[in-house]
Short mmCIF file of C-alpha atoms in Angstrom, two decimals:
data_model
loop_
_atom_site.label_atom_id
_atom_site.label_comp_id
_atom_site.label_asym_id
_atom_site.label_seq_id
_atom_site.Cartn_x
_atom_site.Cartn_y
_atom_site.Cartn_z
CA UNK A 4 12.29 16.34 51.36
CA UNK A 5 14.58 18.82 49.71
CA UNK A 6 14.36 18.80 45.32
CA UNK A 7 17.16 16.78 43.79
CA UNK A 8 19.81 18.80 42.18
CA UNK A 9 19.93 19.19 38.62
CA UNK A 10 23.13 17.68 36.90
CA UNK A 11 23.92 19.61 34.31
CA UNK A 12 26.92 18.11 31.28
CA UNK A 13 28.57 20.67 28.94
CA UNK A 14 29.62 18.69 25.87
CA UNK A 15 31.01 21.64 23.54
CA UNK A 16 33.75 23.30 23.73
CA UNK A 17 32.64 26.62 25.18
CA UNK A 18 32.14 27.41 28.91
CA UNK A 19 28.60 27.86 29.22
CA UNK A 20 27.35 29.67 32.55
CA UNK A 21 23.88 28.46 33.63
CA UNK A 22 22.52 32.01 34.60
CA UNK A 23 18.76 31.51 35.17
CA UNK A 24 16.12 29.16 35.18
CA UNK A 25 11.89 29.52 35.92
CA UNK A 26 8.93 27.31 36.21
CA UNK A 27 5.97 28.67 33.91
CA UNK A 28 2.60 27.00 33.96
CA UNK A 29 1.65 25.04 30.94
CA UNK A 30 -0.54 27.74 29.74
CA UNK A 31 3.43 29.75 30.16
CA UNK A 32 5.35 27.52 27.84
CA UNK A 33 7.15 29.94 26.28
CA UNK A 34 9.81 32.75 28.07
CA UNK A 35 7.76 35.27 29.54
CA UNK A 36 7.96 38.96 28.52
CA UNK A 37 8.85 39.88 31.56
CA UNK A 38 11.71 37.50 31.83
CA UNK A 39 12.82 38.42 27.87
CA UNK A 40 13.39 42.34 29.28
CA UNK A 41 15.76 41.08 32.06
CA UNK A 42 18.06 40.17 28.45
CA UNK A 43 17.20 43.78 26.75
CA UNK A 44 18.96 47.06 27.11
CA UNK A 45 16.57 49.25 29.31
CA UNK A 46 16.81 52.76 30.37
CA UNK A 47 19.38 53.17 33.68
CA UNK A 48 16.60 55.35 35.48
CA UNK A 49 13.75 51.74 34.65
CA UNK A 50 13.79 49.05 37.63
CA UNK A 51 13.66 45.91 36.33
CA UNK A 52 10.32 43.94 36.30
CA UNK A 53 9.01 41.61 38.52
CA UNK A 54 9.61 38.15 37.26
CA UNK A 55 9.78 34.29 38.61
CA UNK A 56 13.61 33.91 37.33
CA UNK A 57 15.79 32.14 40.08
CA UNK A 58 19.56 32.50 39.83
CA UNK A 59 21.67 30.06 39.28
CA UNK A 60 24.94 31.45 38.58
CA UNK A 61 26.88 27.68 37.90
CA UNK A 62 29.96 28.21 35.40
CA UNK A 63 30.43 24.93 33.40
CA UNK A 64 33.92 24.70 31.86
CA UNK A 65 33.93 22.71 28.42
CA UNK A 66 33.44 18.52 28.73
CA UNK A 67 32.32 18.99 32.59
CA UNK A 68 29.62 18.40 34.65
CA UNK A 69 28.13 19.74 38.04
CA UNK A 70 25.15 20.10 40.23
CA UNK A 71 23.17 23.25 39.95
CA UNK A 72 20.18 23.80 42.54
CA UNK A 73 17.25 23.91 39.47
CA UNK A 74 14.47 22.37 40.83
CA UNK A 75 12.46 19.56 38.63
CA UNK A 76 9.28 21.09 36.63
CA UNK A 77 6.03 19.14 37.12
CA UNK A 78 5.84 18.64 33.24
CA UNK A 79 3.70 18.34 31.43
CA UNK A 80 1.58 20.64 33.68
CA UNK A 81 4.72 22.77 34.24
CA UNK A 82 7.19 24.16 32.04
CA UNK A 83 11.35 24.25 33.25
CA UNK A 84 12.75 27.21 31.38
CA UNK A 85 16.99 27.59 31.81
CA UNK A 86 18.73 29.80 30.88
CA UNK A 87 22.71 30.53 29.80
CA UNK A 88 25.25 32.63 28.60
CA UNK A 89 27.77 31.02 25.94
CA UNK A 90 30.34 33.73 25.69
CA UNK A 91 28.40 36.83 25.89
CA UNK A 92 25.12 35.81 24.06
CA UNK A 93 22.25 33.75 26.40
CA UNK A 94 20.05 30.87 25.02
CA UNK A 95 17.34 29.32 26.72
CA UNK A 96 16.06 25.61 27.25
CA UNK A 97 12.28 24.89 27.09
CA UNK A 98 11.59 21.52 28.68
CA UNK A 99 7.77 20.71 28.58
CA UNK A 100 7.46 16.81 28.12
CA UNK A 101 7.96 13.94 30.64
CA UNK A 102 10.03 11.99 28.50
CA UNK A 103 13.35 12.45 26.74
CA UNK A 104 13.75 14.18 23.42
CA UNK A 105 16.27 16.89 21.88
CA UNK A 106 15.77 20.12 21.04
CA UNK A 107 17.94 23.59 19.88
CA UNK A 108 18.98 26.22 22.70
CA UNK A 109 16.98 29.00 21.47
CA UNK A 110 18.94 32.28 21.08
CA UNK A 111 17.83 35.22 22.48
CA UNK A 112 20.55 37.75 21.33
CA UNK A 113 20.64 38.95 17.52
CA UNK A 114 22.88 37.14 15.57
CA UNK A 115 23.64 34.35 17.73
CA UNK A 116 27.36 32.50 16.80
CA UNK A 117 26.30 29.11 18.60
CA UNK A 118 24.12 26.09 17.45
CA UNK A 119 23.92 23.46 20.22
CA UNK A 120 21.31 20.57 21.51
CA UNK A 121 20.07 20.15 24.63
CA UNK A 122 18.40 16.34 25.70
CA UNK A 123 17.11 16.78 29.11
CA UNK A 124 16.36 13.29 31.02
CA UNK A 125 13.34 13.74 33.63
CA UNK A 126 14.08 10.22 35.30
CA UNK A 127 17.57 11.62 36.13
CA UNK A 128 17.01 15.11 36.22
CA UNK A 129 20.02 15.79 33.99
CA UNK A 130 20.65 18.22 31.32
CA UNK A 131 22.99 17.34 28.44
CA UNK A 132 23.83 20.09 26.09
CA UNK A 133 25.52 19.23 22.84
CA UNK A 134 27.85 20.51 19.96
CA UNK A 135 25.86 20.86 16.66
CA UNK A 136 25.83 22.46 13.70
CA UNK A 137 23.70 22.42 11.00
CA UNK A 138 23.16 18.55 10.40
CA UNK A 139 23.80 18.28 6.88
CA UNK A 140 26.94 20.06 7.34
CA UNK A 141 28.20 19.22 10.89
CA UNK A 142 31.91 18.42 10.34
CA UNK A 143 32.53 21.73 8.72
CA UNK A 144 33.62 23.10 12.00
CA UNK A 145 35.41 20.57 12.94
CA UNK A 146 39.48 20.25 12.48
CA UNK A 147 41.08 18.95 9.58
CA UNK A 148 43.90 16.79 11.36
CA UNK A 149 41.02 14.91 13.13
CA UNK A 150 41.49 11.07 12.43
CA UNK A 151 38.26 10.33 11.29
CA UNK A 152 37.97 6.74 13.57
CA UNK A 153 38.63 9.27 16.35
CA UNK A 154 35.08 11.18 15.70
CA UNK A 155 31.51 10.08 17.00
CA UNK A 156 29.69 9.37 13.56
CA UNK A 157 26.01 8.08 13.20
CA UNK A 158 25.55 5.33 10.55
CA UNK A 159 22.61 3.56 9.52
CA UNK A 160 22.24 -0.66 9.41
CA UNK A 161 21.22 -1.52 5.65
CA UNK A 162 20.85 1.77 4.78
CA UNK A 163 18.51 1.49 1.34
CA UNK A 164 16.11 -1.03 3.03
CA UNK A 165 13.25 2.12 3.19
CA UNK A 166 11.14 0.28 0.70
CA UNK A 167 8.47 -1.79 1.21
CA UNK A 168 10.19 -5.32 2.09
CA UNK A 169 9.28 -7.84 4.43
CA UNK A 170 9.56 -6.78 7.90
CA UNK A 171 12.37 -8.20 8.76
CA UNK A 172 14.23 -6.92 5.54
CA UNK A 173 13.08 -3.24 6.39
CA UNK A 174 15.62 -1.39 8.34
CA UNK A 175 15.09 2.13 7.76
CA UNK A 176 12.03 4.41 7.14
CA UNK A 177 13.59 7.16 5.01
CA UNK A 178 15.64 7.47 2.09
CA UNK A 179 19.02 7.59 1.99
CA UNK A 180 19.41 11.66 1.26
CA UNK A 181 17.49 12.43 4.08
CA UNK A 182 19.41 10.29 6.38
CA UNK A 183 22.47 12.34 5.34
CA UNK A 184 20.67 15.68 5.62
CA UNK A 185 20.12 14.47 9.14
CA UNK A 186 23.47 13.94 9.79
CA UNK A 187 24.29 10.12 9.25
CA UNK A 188 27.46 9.95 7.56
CA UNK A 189 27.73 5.68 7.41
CA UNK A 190 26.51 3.94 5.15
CA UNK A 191 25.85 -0.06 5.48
CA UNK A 192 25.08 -1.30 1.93
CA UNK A 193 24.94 -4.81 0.88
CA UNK A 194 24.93 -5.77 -2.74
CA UNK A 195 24.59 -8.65 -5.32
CA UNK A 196 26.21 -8.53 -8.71
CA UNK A 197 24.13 -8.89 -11.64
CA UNK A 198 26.10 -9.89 -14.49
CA UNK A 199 29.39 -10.71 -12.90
CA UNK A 200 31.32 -12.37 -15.85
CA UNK A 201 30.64 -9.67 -17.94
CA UNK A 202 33.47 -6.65 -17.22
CA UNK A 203 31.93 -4.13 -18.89
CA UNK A 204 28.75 -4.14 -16.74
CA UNK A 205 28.29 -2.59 -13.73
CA UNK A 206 24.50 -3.64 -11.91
CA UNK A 207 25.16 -4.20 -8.19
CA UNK A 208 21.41 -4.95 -6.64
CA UNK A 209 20.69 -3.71 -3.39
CA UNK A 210 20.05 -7.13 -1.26
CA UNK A 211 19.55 -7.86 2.77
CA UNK A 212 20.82 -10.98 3.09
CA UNK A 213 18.98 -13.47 0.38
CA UNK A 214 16.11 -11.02 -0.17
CA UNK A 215 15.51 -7.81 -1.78
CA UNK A 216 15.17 -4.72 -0.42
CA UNK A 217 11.90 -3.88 -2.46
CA UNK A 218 8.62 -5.77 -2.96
CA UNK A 219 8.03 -3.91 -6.16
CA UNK A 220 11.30 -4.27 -8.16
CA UNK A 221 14.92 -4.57 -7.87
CA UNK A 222 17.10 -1.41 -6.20
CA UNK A 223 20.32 -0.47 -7.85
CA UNK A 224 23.71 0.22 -5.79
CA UNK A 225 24.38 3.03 -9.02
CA UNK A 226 21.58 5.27 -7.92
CA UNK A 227 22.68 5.36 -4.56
CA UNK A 228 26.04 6.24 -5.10
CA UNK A 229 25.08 9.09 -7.30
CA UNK A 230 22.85 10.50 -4.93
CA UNK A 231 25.89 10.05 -2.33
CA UNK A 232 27.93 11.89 -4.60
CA UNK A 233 25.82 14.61 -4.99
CA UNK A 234 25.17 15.59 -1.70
CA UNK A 235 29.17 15.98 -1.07
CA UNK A 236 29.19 18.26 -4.32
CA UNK A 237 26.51 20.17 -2.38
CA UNK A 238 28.47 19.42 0.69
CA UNK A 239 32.04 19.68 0.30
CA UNK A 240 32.99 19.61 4.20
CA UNK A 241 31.54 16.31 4.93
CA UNK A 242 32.51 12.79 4.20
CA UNK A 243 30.64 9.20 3.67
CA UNK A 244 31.66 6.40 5.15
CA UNK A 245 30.70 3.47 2.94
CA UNK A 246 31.01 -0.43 3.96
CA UNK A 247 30.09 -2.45 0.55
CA UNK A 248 29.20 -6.05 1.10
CA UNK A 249 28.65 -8.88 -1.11
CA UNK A 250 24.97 -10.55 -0.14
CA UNK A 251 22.01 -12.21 -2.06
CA UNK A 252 21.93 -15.34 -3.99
CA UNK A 253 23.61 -16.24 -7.51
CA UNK A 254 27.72 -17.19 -7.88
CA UNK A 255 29.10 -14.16 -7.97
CA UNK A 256 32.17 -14.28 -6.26
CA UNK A 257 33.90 -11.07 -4.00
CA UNK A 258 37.05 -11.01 -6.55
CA UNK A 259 34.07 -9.65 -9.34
CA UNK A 260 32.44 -7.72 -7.15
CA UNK A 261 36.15 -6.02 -6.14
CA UNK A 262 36.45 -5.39 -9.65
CA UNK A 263 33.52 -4.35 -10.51
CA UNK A 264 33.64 -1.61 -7.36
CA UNK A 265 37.42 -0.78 -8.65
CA UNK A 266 36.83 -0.50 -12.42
CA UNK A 267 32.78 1.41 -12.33
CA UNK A 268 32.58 3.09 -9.42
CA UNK A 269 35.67 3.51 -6.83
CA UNK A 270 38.45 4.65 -9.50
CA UNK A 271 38.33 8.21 -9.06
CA UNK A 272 40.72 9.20 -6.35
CA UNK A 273 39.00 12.48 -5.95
CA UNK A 274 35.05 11.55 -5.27
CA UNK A 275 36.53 8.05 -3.29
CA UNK A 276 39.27 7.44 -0.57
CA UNK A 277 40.84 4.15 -1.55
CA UNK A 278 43.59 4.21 0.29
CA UNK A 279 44.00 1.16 2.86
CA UNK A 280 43.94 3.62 6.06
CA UNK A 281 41.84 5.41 8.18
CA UNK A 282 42.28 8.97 6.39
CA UNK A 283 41.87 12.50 8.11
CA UNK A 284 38.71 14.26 7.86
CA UNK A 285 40.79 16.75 6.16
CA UNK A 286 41.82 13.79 3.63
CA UNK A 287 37.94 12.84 3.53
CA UNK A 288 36.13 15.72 2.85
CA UNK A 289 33.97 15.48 -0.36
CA UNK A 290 34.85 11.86 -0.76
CA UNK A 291 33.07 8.65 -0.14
CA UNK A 292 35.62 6.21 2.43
CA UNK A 293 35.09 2.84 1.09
CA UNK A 294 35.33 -0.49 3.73
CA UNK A 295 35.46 -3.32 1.92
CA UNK A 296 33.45 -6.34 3.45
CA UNK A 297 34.95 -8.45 0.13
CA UNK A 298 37.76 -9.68 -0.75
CA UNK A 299 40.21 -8.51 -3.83
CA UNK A 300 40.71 -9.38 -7.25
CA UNK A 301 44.53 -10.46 -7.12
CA UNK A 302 45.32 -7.36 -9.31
CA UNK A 303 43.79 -4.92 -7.12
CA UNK A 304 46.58 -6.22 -4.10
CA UNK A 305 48.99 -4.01 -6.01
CA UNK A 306 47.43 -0.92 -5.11
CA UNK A 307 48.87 1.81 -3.14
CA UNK A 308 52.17 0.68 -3.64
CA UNK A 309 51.61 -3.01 -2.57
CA UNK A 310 49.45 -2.23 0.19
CA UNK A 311 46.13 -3.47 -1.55
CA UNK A 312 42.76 -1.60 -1.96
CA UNK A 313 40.45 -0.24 0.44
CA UNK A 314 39.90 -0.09 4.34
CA UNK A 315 40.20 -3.71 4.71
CA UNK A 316 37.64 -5.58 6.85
CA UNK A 317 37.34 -8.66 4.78
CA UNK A 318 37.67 -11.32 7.63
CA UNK A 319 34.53 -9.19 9.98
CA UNK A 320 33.80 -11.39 12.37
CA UNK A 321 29.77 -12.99 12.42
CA UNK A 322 27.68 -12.56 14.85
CA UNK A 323 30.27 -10.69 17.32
CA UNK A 324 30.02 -8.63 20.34
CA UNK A 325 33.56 -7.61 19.96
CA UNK A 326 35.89 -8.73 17.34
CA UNK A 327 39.29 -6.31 16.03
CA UNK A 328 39.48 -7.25 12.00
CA UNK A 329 43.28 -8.74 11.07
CA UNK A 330 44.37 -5.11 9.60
CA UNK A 331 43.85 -3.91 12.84
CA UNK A 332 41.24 -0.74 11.06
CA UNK A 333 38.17 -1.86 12.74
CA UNK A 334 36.66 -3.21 15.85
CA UNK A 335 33.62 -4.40 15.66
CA UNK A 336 30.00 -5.32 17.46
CA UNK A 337 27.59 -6.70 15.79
CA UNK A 338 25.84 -9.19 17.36
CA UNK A 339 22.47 -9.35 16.30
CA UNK A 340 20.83 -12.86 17.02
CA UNK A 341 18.17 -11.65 19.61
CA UNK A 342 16.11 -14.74 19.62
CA UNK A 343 13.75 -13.66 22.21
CA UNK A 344 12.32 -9.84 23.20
CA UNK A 345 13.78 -10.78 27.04
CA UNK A 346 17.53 -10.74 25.28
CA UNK A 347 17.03 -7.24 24.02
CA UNK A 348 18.96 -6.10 27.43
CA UNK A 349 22.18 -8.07 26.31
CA UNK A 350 21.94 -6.02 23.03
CA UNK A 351 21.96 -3.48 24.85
CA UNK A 352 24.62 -3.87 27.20
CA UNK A 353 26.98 -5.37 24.26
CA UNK A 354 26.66 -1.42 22.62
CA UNK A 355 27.32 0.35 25.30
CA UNK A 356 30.25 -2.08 25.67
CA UNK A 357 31.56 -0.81 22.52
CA UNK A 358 30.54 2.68 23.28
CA UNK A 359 33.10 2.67 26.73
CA UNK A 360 35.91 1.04 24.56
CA UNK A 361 35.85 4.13 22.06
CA UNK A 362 35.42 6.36 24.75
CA UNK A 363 38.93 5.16 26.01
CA UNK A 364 40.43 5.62 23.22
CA UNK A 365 42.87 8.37 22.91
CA UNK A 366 43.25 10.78 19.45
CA UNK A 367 47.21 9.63 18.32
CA UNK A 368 47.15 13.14 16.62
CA UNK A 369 48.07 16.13 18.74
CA UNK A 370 49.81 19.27 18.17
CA UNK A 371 52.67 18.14 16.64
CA UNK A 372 51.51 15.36 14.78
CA UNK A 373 51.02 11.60 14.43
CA UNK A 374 52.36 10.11 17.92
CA UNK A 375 53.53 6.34 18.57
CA UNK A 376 50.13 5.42 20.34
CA UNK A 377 48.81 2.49 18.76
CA UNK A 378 46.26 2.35 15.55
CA UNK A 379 43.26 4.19 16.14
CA UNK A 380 40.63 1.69 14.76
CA UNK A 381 37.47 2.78 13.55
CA UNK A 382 35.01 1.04 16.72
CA UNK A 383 32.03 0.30 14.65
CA UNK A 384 28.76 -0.52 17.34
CA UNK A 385 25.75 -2.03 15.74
CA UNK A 386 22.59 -1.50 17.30
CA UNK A 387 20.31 -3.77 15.63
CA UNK A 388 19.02 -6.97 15.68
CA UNK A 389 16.51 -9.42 14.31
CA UNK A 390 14.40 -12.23 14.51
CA UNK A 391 12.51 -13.32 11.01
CA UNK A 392 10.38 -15.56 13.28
CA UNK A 393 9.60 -13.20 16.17
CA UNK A 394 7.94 -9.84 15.51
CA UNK A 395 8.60 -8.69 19.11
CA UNK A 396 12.07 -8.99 17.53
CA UNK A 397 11.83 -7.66 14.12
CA UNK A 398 14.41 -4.51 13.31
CA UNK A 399 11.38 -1.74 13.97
CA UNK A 400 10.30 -3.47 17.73
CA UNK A 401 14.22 -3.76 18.61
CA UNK A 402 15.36 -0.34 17.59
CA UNK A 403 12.11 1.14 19.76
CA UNK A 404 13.80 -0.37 22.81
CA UNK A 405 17.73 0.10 22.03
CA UNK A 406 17.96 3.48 20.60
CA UNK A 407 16.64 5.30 23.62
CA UNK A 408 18.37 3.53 25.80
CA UNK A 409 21.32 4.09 24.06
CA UNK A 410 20.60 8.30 24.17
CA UNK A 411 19.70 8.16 27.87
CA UNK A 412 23.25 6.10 28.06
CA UNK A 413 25.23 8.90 26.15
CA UNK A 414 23.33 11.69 27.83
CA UNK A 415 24.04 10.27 31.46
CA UNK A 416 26.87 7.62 31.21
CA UNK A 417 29.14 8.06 28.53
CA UNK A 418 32.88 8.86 29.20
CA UNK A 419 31.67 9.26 33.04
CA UNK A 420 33.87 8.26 35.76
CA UNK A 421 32.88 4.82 37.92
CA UNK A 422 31.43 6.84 40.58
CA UNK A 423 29.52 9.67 38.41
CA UNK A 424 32.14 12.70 39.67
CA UNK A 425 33.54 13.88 36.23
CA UNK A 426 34.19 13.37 32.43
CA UNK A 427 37.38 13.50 30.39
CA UNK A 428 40.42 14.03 31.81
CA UNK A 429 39.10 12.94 35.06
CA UNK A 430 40.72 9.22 35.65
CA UNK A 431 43.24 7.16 33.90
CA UNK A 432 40.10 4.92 32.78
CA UNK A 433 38.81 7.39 30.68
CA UNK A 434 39.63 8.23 26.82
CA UNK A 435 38.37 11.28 24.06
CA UNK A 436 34.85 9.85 24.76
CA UNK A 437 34.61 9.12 20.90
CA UNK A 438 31.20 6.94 20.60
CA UNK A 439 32.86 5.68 17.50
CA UNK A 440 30.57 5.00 14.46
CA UNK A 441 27.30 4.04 15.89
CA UNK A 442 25.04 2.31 13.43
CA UNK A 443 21.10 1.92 13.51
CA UNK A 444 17.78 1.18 12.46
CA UNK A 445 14.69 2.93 11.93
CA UNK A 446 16.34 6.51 12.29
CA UNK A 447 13.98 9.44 11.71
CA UNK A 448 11.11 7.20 12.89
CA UNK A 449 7.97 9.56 13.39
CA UNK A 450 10.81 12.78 12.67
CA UNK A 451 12.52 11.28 16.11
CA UNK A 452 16.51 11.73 15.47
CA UNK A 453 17.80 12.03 18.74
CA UNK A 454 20.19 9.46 18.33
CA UNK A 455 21.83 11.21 15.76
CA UNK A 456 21.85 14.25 17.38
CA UNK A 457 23.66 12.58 20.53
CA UNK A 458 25.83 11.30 18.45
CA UNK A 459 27.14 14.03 16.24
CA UNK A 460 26.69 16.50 19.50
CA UNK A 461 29.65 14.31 21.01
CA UNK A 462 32.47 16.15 18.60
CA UNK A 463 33.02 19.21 20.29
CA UNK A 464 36.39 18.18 21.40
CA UNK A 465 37.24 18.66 17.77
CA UNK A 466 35.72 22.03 16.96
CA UNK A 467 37.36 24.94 15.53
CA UNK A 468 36.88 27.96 17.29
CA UNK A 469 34.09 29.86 15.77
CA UNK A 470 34.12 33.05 18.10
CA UNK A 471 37.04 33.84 15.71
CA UNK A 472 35.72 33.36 11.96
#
């Protein structure tokens, strides 16, 4: 029986050649030095050495596919080393494990211009490579008149709840800042107000629902947003994406909390967008994007000119596998009452839902501007989940099973035609192939960020050209 072809999906925006690939015992792992000469100068009198390299010789335009004839490794006892040129300079691909994970094309020219991810997927045989840049940095290459609800953006689900909590109250397993050096640039905080008849304080605790986030002591919204704000100082080409809810017990009403948001932390126009619209990433950069979950003081309606205050999702649907918010700025999923481990599957088929409807989407900003498509929502796709009662079904056991899937559905799936033969521009059907903002749990788990990587690795549409800085 002849080897399956390898399928092969260029998601940047540089034609990439596959030129090479090899097979290497495990005790061969890395390029052999006889294959590294083949990519040296050598005297014109030398022959080259001997070496295991096949040709390939496959040209992969930018956001295509194809088949090249790479035959499968026997990993882990065999290593699958390809190889490719990206506009003069070749990388190379080590694939060693039997399951799916990321990892950076290594460069094997000097001073190497390009930074992508490749995921390679045995059970398919498929290679995806990805945009990236440096993850705490990553939209700095891409274009200012970008919409930002038309890029792919990773987010996290409760984002502070890191702490030792109850299990079902623990979302995440690092801190905030590293979550943003990883790339995440949404934030899902929920917060209680302390002392909400009393204007001139400010204490927003961090809640989950009726419970704290810690077991040792309450968790203030303030030092979050300073260490939010900091990292855009340090990081003026990005932007945060903050949705601010009003959770926990007490009578605090959303009218205080909009007030107390408007009056202690959101009233600087140039650390906060404001503004109720989707901005630019141009517009963004170095600012926190507040999505208000609450609604306003009647005061704060008279902002922007009448218009109100804030990205406006006030009426978010509960429960929801797919709900559009009355200002027409976000469309949501976020269904998460998995009663039972066997209804994980219709989790996961209610995100990559989601994940198809931003992919149809279409950028309304081209060349010469704004067009009359209709409003580009922001397509926010929960991928979490819980059961307080079922530990099969608590956020950790849920997010083991739904963020792979979800990588080996971007890798393999996403923005493909029905019948597998192409990506965008290929079909009326298909869209920019924006995941939209993609929001999870337990990111970083045992230094595992593959979602993330997926996820920001889907923006090359919207890179600048770097060949020419």
């Amino acid at each position: 029986m002849a080897s399956p072809l390898m399928t092969i999906r260029n998601l940047t925006s540089n034609p990439i050649t596959i030129k090479h690939y090899e097979i290497n015992d495990l005790q061969s792992t890395k390029i052999s030095s006889r294959s590294l000469k083949l990519f040296s100068k050598a005297p014109a009198n030398e022959k080259p050495p001997p070496t295991s390299l096949e040709d390939v010789g496959v040209l992969l335009e930018p956001l295509k596919s194809a088949k090249a004839d790479i035959r499968p490794a026997n990993v882990p006892h065999q290593a699958l080393n390809v190889f490719f040129e990206i506009r003069g300079e070749i990388y190379q691909t080590n694939i060693t494990q039997p399951t799916c994970q990321s990892q950076l094309l290594v460069p094997l020219t000097a001073d190497p211009h390009f930074s992508h991810t490749a995921v390679y997927h045995p059970h398919h045989h498929h290679l995806a490579v990805f945009y990236r840049d440096q993850l705490g940095s990553w939209m700095k290459r891409l274009k200012d008149e970008t919409p930002l609800s038309a890029l792919s953006i990773p987010g996290t689900h409760n984002s502070p709840t890191y702490h030792r909590a109850l299990p079902s109250v623990r979302c995440q397993v690092v801190p905030v800042r590293e979550q943003l050096e990883q790339g995440v640039r949404f934030l899902d905080i929920r917060v209680q107000p302390e002392n909400p008849l009393d204007p001139s304080k400010d204490g927003l605790v961090l809640v989950h629902s009726v419970f704290p986030i810690s077991l040792t002591g309450p968790r203030y919204f303030r030092k979050l947003v300073d260490e939010a704000l900091r990292f855009l100082e340090q990081n003026p080409s990005e932007t945060i994406i903050m949705s601010v809810k009003r959770e926990g017990t007490g009578n605090a009403t959303d009218a205080q909390l909009s007030r107390i948001m408007r009056d202690h932390y959101a009233g600087d126009v140039n650390r906060w967008f404001t503004a109720p619209r989707i901005p630019t990433l141009g517009e963004a950069r170095g600012k926190i994007v507040l999505i208000r979950r609450f609604t306003l003081e009647a005061r704060l309606n008279n902002e922007w000119s009448g218009n109100g205050w804030c990205i406006n999702a006030e009426t978010w649907a509960d429960n929801s596998p797919h709900s559009l918010c009355p200002s027409g700025d976000v469309c949501i999923q976020d269904f998460y009452e998995v009663l039972e481990t066997e209804n994980i599957g219709q989790k996961i088929q209610y995100s990559t839902d989601q994940l198809k409807r931003a992919a149809e989407c279409v950028c309304p900003c081209g060349p010469d501007g704004m067009s009359s498509e209709p409003k580009h929502p922001f397509y926010i796709n929960f991928l979490t989940a819980s059961n307080f009662w079922k530990m099969g079904c608590w956020p950790d056991k849920i997010a083991a099973k739904l963020n792979p899937a979800i990588v080996d559905y971007l890798c393999t799936k996403h923005n493909v035609s029905e019948d597998g033969s192409g990506l965008e521009g290929n079909g009326d059907l298909l869209g920019d192939g924006s995941t939209g903002i993609v929001v999870c749990d337990w990111v970083g788990n045992d230094g595992n960020w593959d979602i993330v990587r997926c996820v920001v690795g889907m923006n090359g549409k919207y890179e600048r050209d770097v060949s020419v800085e």
